[in-house]
Amino acid sequence: MSSDDIGFFFNPRSIALVGASPKPSSLSYTILESLEKIGFGGRIYPINPRYEEIGGLRCYASLGDIDDVIDIAVLSVPAPGVIEVMNENFENVRGAVVVSSGFKEIKGEGERLEAELKRLAEAKGVRVIGPNCLGIYDTVSKLDTFFITRERVKRPDRGGLSILTQSGSFASMIVDEIASEGIGIARIVSYGNKVDVDETDCLAFLSEDEATKYVVLYVESVEDGSRFLDVASRCTKKKPVVAVKVGKRDTGLKATASHTGATASRYEAYEAAFRKAGIIEVDGYEELKDACRVLNSYSPGCGKRILIITNGGGIGIGIADACESLGLSVPQLSEERINHLKSKLPSFAAVGNPIDITGNGWDDHYADALKEGFGTEYDIAIVAVLWGPPLLREGIVDKLKTVADACDKPVLICSPGGKFTRKMSAEFERKGLPVFATPESAARAAAILAGGRKVNGQ
Amino acid sequence: MSSDDIGFFFNPRSIALVGASPKPSSLSYTILESLEKIGFGGRIYPINPRYEEIGGLRCYASLGDIDDVIDIAVLSVPAPGVIEVMNENFENVRGAVVVSSGFKEIKGEGERLEAELKRLAEAKGVRVIGPNCLGIYDTVSKLDTFFITRERVKRPDRGGLSILTQSGSFASMIVDEIASEGIGIARIVSYGNKVDVDETDCLAFLSEDEATKYVVLYVESVEDGSRFLDVASRCTKKKPVVAVKVGKRDTGLKATASHTGATASRYEAYEAAFRKAGIIEVDGYEELKDACRVLNSYSPGCGKRILIITNGGGIGIGIADACESLGLSVPQLSEERINHLKSKLPSFAAVGNPIDITGNGWDDHYADALKEGFGTEYDIAIVAVLWGPPLLREGIVDKLKTVADACDKPVLICSPGGKFTRKMSAEFERKGLPVFATPESAARAAAILAGGRKVNGQ
């Protein structure tokens, strides 16, 4: 099927919530709340024969009672109930999001129920996301089927990042972190056991989706490798795609199987497929977060020659170490550029790579070092900003931003520290300069822009 | 010299501040403020011929005018002034902290001044910390010579961690981060160019220091390798010592030289020396922070068999991947224990390693899984706590703490997320259960307890 087949999931005009309940402890109560809080503008139909009304909305006994086409039926009933509902009334439903667990991830009866769910979906011509998933969080169509409260898990604002994940726990974690870090989201799909809709279907949709500027994949397993490779290869020609493969080793493999019922094949096959498709592979959760942050500001595909500017010698060296351990290069300044920089910077500065303006330096020296140091010899600048030195003023944010814009090459800020530092980091971020709190994370982000650690031979 | 020679630096009764100034922009102003804010209880003598009084304290024209033995003279004057002061009046001074830069880290004249400083220190029998350093932050003797304001860089409370560093920027970074993370400090020494007092002198002191429970070394270079090896080997028999070597590769080496004037020899020699001395080597800033956090609660030297408990399948697998990539082992539960756990846990739990209580589980299931799963087959438990699932209640903090105490083996919490998660993480920390915000950091911390990644063959 083409990506058009699932496009309605990302632009629904009507949603039915099967298993709706007015009890705050129920998952469906939270789903209804999520839909309201994101401001879903379409029609919402709660379904539960035991109620006349839920949350001010008329409640229906069954899907068949609704005189409307249902774009998405969200099914939040125990697994056997899912089969029952689909057997009874599903004629006016285009797609289902089955959040319920109790399917393939449970052996025996669960596997039987999932096979039946698959058969029914095909027989009724209904596309199904799930089961055993959170469903969709979508800032474009204002859709949120996540059964986790906003008190505990924040939701991000609109932005260019879309995320595809089998794991609901990953979806919950990353949505919360990303919201706290101020990164924007277009669409997130948690597709769980993927009885029907899988990562490749979603990727095909995101590939054509104008709201999606870059994609993150959290992969436990891919079944149809050649179709994935085909779709992913086309997507990476249009926008960056980052993937993390979880369950790399023995233990991981076993846990993956019991988690979403997936059978992961050998990690090396994934590694090769990602490389072939032009996907940037990251190693785990930390690197994935770095990717989300840096791709929010810059596109990958630049070179790997790093210029480091710092006001603290130690951290400058730490960044150089971290860059080189990831296969990036930290070439020395040319004799000519050293002489030029020495004429522009005060005598207390140590001119090399790193360029160390030292604790005696201030904003203007940073701006000069970046402007005069970048040249054509470097592809990415990592600028370490330590807020201890008293001469450094808050004006550095605007000054670095101005020079960075003029350079038109990626400038990453590395700024470890506590409360004051974090306040200033938020200022940098507001201006579009991504900030990394450790030398390692800044280096990982630079490696992602340079094509990923695999590209760099690591 | 024995460690006793420098003990007075950590228990001073009198401090003179040479170059004292009432100007808020001066470094010495901040040093005076730092001394007052930490609540130094001894006598403070500002020295500056241009003032009669500074900050309510009588100001002296020179050290010779003070009718007292000066335990520490903090020198905050330009480099040539340091030599001048030491040439004039230094008879009543036991030790100096020279915070000024402009010495060996600057070629030519700076090297000459440093040689002269060294000659004078020996001639006058004065121990010198620095130059080009921040000096001492000490919660035991309430001493703070750091010329960085508390508005920008927070100071940690008292605790068991002591840190030795050449790099002042590292001292500033880590003190601020550690304060923000709620970890306590005994003593920090930033010794810069180490014209006299070096890491080995300080380590010898900390080795005997009851307030110091564990030591972190930030090493750019060590000159007297065999003495270091000897002192460090003795120290590690008494308390854990963690080290990071910066300037591992070519670029780093060059920058180190211009930073504190040090000449680092090949990295491999450090690696071997650390291993021989029983020092736990960490790879960079992130791992160093993980070490500070985990050693605040637990001692290293346990085995490397990891039990993982989670309420999210994805993160459980991510932790397993991260553990195995660091050489830790994540062995499966025995058949017997699986059966036992299945009798204790609800049917929705996936019993293996990880033990996944799933999003349907709550506090009691965590406690049961830890209590019944740990057994004798595992050395360290990593417990992933995701706050999305609505049934999980705040009581988990106390319940896990009670079981962890009864087990008497390290229990590390892994809890990624945003605002609510961070609030709950602070609760865990308050109870003494260390929390790590990513699967990778939890795994690194476990590897440190198991003896470090080098011990684990990585």
mmCIF file of N, CA, C and O in Angstrom, chain A residues 87-147:
data_model
loop_
_atom_site.group_PDB
_atom_site.id
_atom_site.type_symbol
_atom_site.label_atom_id
_atom_site.label_comp_id
_atom_site.label_asym_id
_atom_site.label_seq_id
_atom_site.Cartn_x
_atom_site.Cartn_y
_atom_site.Cartn_z
ATOM 1 N N ASN A 87 -15.426 -7.249 15.476
ATOM 2 C CA ASN A 87 -16.362 -8.213 14.894
ATOM 3 C C ASN A 87 -17.763 -7.629 14.752
ATOM 4 O O ASN A 87 -18.484 -7.950 13.809
ATOM 5 N N GLU A 88 -18.123 -6.764 15.718
ATOM 6 C CA GLU A 88 -19.491 -6.248 15.738
ATOM 7 C C GLU A 88 -19.732 -5.124 14.739
ATOM 8 O O GLU A 88 -20.420 -5.284 13.745
ATOM 9 N N ASN A 89 -19.189 -3.960 15.037
ATOM 10 C CA ASN A 89 -19.453 -2.775 14.229
ATOM 11 C C ASN A 89 -18.164 -2.085 13.857
ATOM 12 O O ASN A 89 -17.527 -1.482 14.702
ATOM 13 N N PHE A 90 -17.759 -2.183 12.649
ATOM 14 C CA PHE A 90 -16.529 -1.479 12.263
ATOM 15 C C PHE A 90 -16.641 -0.969 10.832
ATOM 16 O O PHE A 90 -15.651 -0.588 10.226
ATOM 17 N N GLU A 91 -17.887 -0.950 10.332
ATOM 18 C CA GLU A 91 -18.074 -0.645 8.909
ATOM 19 C C GLU A 91 -17.751 0.815 8.584
ATOM 20 O O GLU A 91 -17.249 1.118 7.506
ATOM 21 N N ASN A 92 -18.040 1.712 9.535
ATOM 22 C CA ASN A 92 -17.830 3.138 9.270
ATOM 23 C C ASN A 92 -16.469 3.655 9.782
ATOM 24 O O ASN A 92 -16.279 4.850 9.960
ATOM 25 N N VAL A 93 -15.527 2.720 10.023
ATOM 26 C CA VAL A 93 -14.218 3.103 10.585
ATOM 27 C C VAL A 93 -13.131 2.972 9.525
ATOM 28 O O VAL A 93 -13.043 1.954 8.838
ATOM 29 N N ARG A 94 -12.288 4.019 9.394
ATOM 30 C CA ARG A 94 -11.172 3.960 8.430
ATOM 31 C C ARG A 94 -9.912 3.368 9.063
ATOM 32 O O ARG A 94 -9.201 2.595 8.447
ATOM 33 N N GLY A 95 -9.644 3.784 10.291
ATOM 34 C CA GLY A 95 -8.425 3.297 10.928
ATOM 35 C C GLY A 95 -8.610 3.137 12.422
ATOM 36 O O GLY A 95 -9.459 3.801 13.029
ATOM 37 N N ALA A 96 -7.815 2.241 13.005
ATOM 38 C CA ALA A 96 -7.899 2.032 14.450
ATOM 39 C C ALA A 96 -6.528 2.221 15.086
ATOM 40 O O ALA A 96 -5.512 1.866 14.489
ATOM 41 N N VAL A 97 -6.540 2.811 16.273
ATOM 42 C CA VAL A 97 -5.342 2.837 17.115
ATOM 43 C C VAL A 97 -5.665 1.959 18.310
ATOM 44 O O VAL A 97 -6.528 2.307 19.126
ATOM 45 N N VAL A 98 -5.000 0.803 18.396
ATOM 46 C CA VAL A 98 -5.277 -0.132 19.489
ATOM 47 C C VAL A 98 -4.207 0.053 20.567
ATOM 48 O O VAL A 98 -3.067 -0.394 20.397
ATOM 49 N N VAL A 99 -4.563 0.742 21.624
ATOM 50 C CA VAL A 99 -3.564 1.008 22.679
ATOM 51 C C VAL A 99 -3.463 -0.183 23.640
ATOM 52 O O VAL A 99 -2.462 -0.334 24.342
ATOM 53 N N SER A 100 -4.452 -1.040 23.663
ATOM 54 C CA SER A 100 -4.499 -2.163 24.609
ATOM 55 C C SER A 100 -3.278 -3.080 24.478
ATOM 56 O O SER A 100 -2.795 -3.320 23.382
ATOM 57 N N SER A 101 -2.817 -3.604 25.617
ATOM 58 C CA SER A 101 -1.802 -4.652 25.590
ATOM 59 C C SER A 101 -2.507 -5.992 25.746
ATOM 60 O O SER A 101 -3.731 -6.059 25.775
ATOM 61 N N GLY A 102 -1.730 -7.070 25.827
ATOM 62 C CA GLY A 102 -2.331 -8.395 25.971
ATOM 63 C C GLY A 102 -2.381 -9.143 24.650
ATOM 64 O O GLY A 102 -3.150 -10.091 24.480
ATOM 65 N N PHE A 103 -1.551 -8.730 23.698
ATOM 66 C CA PHE A 103 -1.509 -9.394 22.388
ATOM 67 C C PHE A 103 -0.220 -10.199 22.237
ATOM 68 O O PHE A 103 0.187 -10.896 23.161
ATOM 69 N N LYS A 104 0.448 -10.027 21.096
ATOM 70 C CA LYS A 104 1.603 -10.871 20.756
ATOM 71 C C LYS A 104 2.694 -10.875 21.830
ATOM 72 O O LYS A 104 3.452 -11.841 21.959
ATOM 73 N N GLU A 105 2.783 -9.759 22.595
ATOM 74 C CA GLU A 105 3.838 -9.684 23.615
ATOM 75 C C GLU A 105 3.596 -10.687 24.746
ATOM 76 O O GLU A 105 4.511 -10.986 25.519
ATOM 77 N N ILE A 106 2.361 -11.189 24.846
ATOM 78 C CA ILE A 106 2.031 -12.285 25.764
ATOM 79 C C ILE A 106 1.914 -13.537 24.904
ATOM 80 O O ILE A 106 1.198 -13.540 23.909
ATOM 81 N N LYS A 107 2.604 -14.567 25.289
ATOM 82 C CA LYS A 107 2.555 -15.795 24.475
ATOM 83 C C LYS A 107 1.163 -16.433 24.572
ATOM 84 O O LYS A 107 0.328 -16.026 25.370
ATOM 85 N N GLY A 108 0.934 -17.443 23.732
ATOM 86 C CA GLY A 108 -0.299 -18.232 23.812
ATOM 87 C C GLY A 108 -1.509 -17.451 23.361
ATOM 88 O O GLY A 108 -1.593 -17.007 22.211
ATOM 89 N N GLU A 109 -2.443 -17.241 24.276
ATOM 90 C CA GLU A 109 -3.700 -16.559 23.970
ATOM 91 C C GLU A 109 -3.476 -15.193 23.305
ATOM 92 O O GLU A 109 -4.193 -14.813 22.375
ATOM 93 N N GLY A 110 -2.452 -14.461 23.787
ATOM 94 C CA GLY A 110 -2.165 -13.142 23.217
ATOM 95 C C GLY A 110 -1.805 -13.233 21.743
ATOM 96 O O GLY A 110 -2.251 -12.425 20.920
ATOM 97 N N GLU A 111 -1.007 -14.228 21.402
ATOM 98 C CA GLU A 111 -0.622 -14.415 20.000
ATOM 99 C C GLU A 111 -1.839 -14.749 19.145
ATOM 100 O O GLU A 111 -1.980 -14.296 18.016
ATOM 101 N N ARG A 112 -2.724 -15.564 19.709
ATOM 102 C CA ARG A 112 -3.933 -15.944 18.989
ATOM 103 C C ARG A 112 -4.797 -14.695 18.725
ATOM 104 O O ARG A 112 -5.303 -14.474 17.627
ATOM 105 N N LEU A 113 -4.938 -13.856 19.756
ATOM 106 C CA LEU A 113 -5.738 -12.639 19.611
ATOM 107 C C LEU A 113 -5.135 -11.709 18.562
ATOM 108 O O LEU A 113 -5.856 -11.080 17.786
ATOM 109 N N GLU A 114 -3.796 -11.643 18.544
ATOM 110 C CA GLU A 114 -3.170 -10.751 17.566
ATOM 111 C C GLU A 114 -3.381 -11.268 16.132
ATOM 112 O O GLU A 114 -3.627 -10.477 15.207
ATOM 113 N N ALA A 115 -3.300 -12.571 15.957
ATOM 114 C CA ALA A 115 -3.553 -13.151 14.631
ATOM 115 C C ALA A 115 -4.988 -12.828 14.186
ATOM 116 O O ALA A 115 -5.239 -12.486 13.027
ATOM 117 N N GLU A 116 -5.908 -12.900 15.134
ATOM 118 C CA GLU A 116 -7.307 -12.606 14.844
ATOM 119 C C GLU A 116 -7.495 -11.115 14.510
ATOM 120 O O GLU A 116 -8.235 -10.764 13.588
ATOM 121 N N LEU A 117 -6.770 -10.266 15.253
ATOM 122 C CA LEU A 117 -6.815 -8.829 14.982
ATOM 123 C C LEU A 117 -6.321 -8.544 13.563
ATOM 124 O O LEU A 117 -6.918 -7.753 12.817
ATOM 125 N N LYS A 118 -5.245 -9.208 13.201
ATOM 126 C CA LYS A 118 -4.668 -9.034 11.860
ATOM 127 C C LYS A 118 -5.680 -9.458 10.787
ATOM 128 O O LYS A 118 -5.894 -8.751 9.798
ATOM 129 N N ARG A 119 -6.292 -10.609 10.996
ATOM 130 C CA ARG A 119 -7.266 -11.139 10.045
ATOM 131 C C ARG A 119 -8.448 -10.169 9.891
ATOM 132 O O ARG A 119 -8.860 -9.835 8.778
ATOM 133 N N LEU A 120 -8.936 -9.682 11.023
ATOM 134 C CA LEU A 120 -10.087 -8.767 11.002
ATOM 135 C C LEU A 120 -9.753 -7.453 10.289
ATOM 136 O O LEU A 120 -10.562 -6.917 9.531
ATOM 137 N N ALA A 121 -8.555 -6.925 10.561
ATOM 138 C CA ALA A 121 -8.151 -5.664 9.932
ATOM 139 C C ALA A 121 -8.172 -5.813 8.421
ATOM 140 O O ALA A 121 -8.677 -4.940 7.701
ATOM 141 N N GLU A 122 -7.614 -6.924 7.957
ATOM 142 C CA GLU A 122 -7.587 -7.170 6.508
ATOM 143 C C GLU A 122 -8.992 -7.369 5.952
ATOM 144 O O GLU A 122 -9.367 -6.783 4.945
ATOM 145 N N ALA A 123 -9.783 -8.184 6.662
ATOM 146 C CA ALA A 123 -11.142 -8.495 6.200
ATOM 147 C C ALA A 123 -12.009 -7.239 6.118
ATOM 148 O O ALA A 123 -12.807 -7.068 5.196
ATOM 149 N N LYS A 124 -11.831 -6.329 7.082
ATOM 150 C CA LYS A 124 -12.687 -5.139 7.139
ATOM 151 C C LYS A 124 -12.077 -3.959 6.382
ATOM 152 O O LYS A 124 -12.659 -2.867 6.332
ATOM 153 N N GLY A 125 -10.849 -4.138 5.876
ATOM 154 C CA GLY A 125 -10.200 -3.045 5.163
ATOM 155 C C GLY A 125 -9.898 -1.856 6.057
ATOM 156 O O GLY A 125 -9.985 -0.704 5.649
ATOM 157 N N VAL A 126 -9.539 -2.157 7.293
ATOM 158 C CA VAL A 126 -9.235 -1.098 8.263
ATOM 159 C C VAL A 126 -7.731 -1.102 8.540
ATOM 160 O O VAL A 126 -7.143 -2.155 8.750
ATOM 161 N N ARG A 127 -7.116 0.078 8.494
ATOM 162 C CA ARG A 127 -5.693 0.167 8.863
ATOM 163 C C ARG A 127 -5.599 0.244 10.378
ATOM 164 O O ARG A 127 -6.373 0.953 11.015
ATOM 165 N N VAL A 128 -4.632 -0.487 10.951
ATOM 166 C CA VAL A 128 -4.513 -0.548 12.411
ATOM 167 C C VAL A 128 -3.112 -0.134 12.868
ATOM 168 O O VAL A 128 -2.109 -0.649 12.360
ATOM 169 N N ILE A 129 -3.064 0.796 13.807
ATOM 170 C CA ILE A 129 -1.809 1.133 14.506
ATOM 171 C C ILE A 129 -1.865 0.445 15.859
ATOM 172 O O ILE A 129 -2.855 0.552 16.580
ATOM 173 N N GLY A 130 -0.788 -0.264 16.224
ATOM 174 C CA GLY A 130 -0.751 -1.014 17.475
ATOM 175 C C GLY A 130 -0.836 -2.491 17.179
ATOM 176 O O GLY A 130 -0.484 -2.901 16.077
ATOM 177 N N PRO A 131 -1.316 -3.310 18.101
ATOM 178 C CA PRO A 131 -1.718 -2.953 19.467
ATOM 179 C C PRO A 131 -0.496 -2.719 20.377
ATOM 180 O O PRO A 131 0.606 -2.687 19.875
ATOM 181 N N ASN A 132 -0.773 -2.528 21.691
ATOM 182 C CA ASN A 132 0.302 -2.401 22.673
ATOM 183 C C ASN A 132 1.137 -1.162 22.378
ATOM 184 O O ASN A 132 2.352 -1.242 22.227
ATOM 185 N N CYS A 133 0.481 -0.023 22.278
ATOM 186 C CA CYS A 133 1.183 1.200 21.873
ATOM 187 C C CYS A 133 0.529 2.430 22.501
ATOM 188 O O CYS A 133 -0.499 2.334 23.163
ATOM 189 N N LEU A 134 1.168 3.586 22.289
ATOM 190 C CA LEU A 134 0.578 4.849 22.738
ATOM 191 C C LEU A 134 -0.187 5.547 21.620
ATOM 192 O O LEU A 134 -1.003 6.423 21.871
ATOM 193 N N GLY A 135 0.110 5.176 20.372
ATOM 194 C CA GLY A 135 -0.594 5.795 19.247
ATOM 195 C C GLY A 135 0.115 7.026 18.726
ATOM 196 O O GLY A 135 1.316 6.998 18.479
ATOM 197 N N ILE A 136 -0.650 8.104 18.572
ATOM 198 C CA ILE A 136 -0.135 9.277 17.852
ATOM 199 C C ILE A 136 -0.140 10.533 18.719
ATOM 200 O O ILE A 136 -1.118 10.831 19.409
ATOM 201 N N TYR A 137 0.977 11.266 18.690
ATOM 202 C CA TYR A 137 1.014 12.644 19.194
ATOM 203 C C TYR A 137 1.375 13.521 18.004
ATOM 204 O O TYR A 137 2.420 13.314 17.383
ATOM 205 N N ASP A 138 0.525 14.462 17.662
ATOM 206 C CA ASP A 138 0.661 15.179 16.402
ATOM 207 C C ASP A 138 0.278 16.643 16.623
ATOM 208 O O ASP A 138 -0.883 16.973 16.854
ATOM 209 N N THR A 139 1.279 17.522 16.540
ATOM 210 C CA THR A 139 1.011 18.949 16.792
ATOM 211 C C THR A 139 0.411 19.620 15.556
ATOM 212 O O THR A 139 -0.105 20.732 15.656
ATOM 213 N N VAL A 140 0.511 18.958 14.398
ATOM 214 C CA VAL A 140 0.003 19.559 13.162
ATOM 215 C C VAL A 140 -1.514 19.399 13.113
ATOM 216 O O VAL A 140 -2.250 20.372 12.919
ATOM 217 N N SER A 141 -1.977 18.167 13.315
ATOM 218 C CA SER A 141 -3.430 17.934 13.294
ATOM 219 C C SER A 141 -4.024 18.015 14.695
ATOM 220 O O SER A 141 -5.198 17.757 14.883
ATOM 221 N N LYS A 142 -3.212 18.336 15.668
ATOM 222 C CA LYS A 142 -3.643 18.451 17.066
ATOM 223 C C LYS A 142 -4.339 17.170 17.544
ATOM 224 O O LYS A 142 -5.511 17.160 17.922
ATOM 225 N N LEU A 143 -3.549 16.123 17.516
ATOM 226 C CA LEU A 143 -4.036 14.807 17.898
ATOM 227 C C LEU A 143 -3.121 14.244 18.981
ATOM 228 O O LEU A 143 -1.898 14.345 18.870
ATOM 229 N N ASP A 144 -3.705 13.673 20.035
ATOM 230 C CA ASP A 144 -2.896 13.111 21.117
ATOM 231 C C ASP A 144 -3.645 11.934 21.725
ATOM 232 O O ASP A 144 -4.620 12.117 22.451
ATOM 233 N N THR A 145 -3.199 10.728 21.396
ATOM 234 C CA THR A 145 -3.848 9.526 21.944
ATOM 235 C C THR A 145 -3.038 8.930 23.094
ATOM 236 O O THR A 145 -3.315 7.816 23.530
ATOM 237 N N PHE A 146 -2.029 9.646 23.578
ATOM 238 C CA PHE A 146 -1.152 9.108 24.634
ATOM 239 C C PHE A 146 -1.909 9.031 25.964
ATOM 240 O O PHE A 146 -2.424 10.037 26.443
ATOM 241 N N PHE A 147 -1.932 7.846 26.560
ATOM 242 C CA PHE A 147 -2.639 7.689 27.838
ATOM 243 C C PHE A 147 -1.721 7.973 29.020
ATOM 244 O O PHE A 147 -1.663 7.232 29.991
#
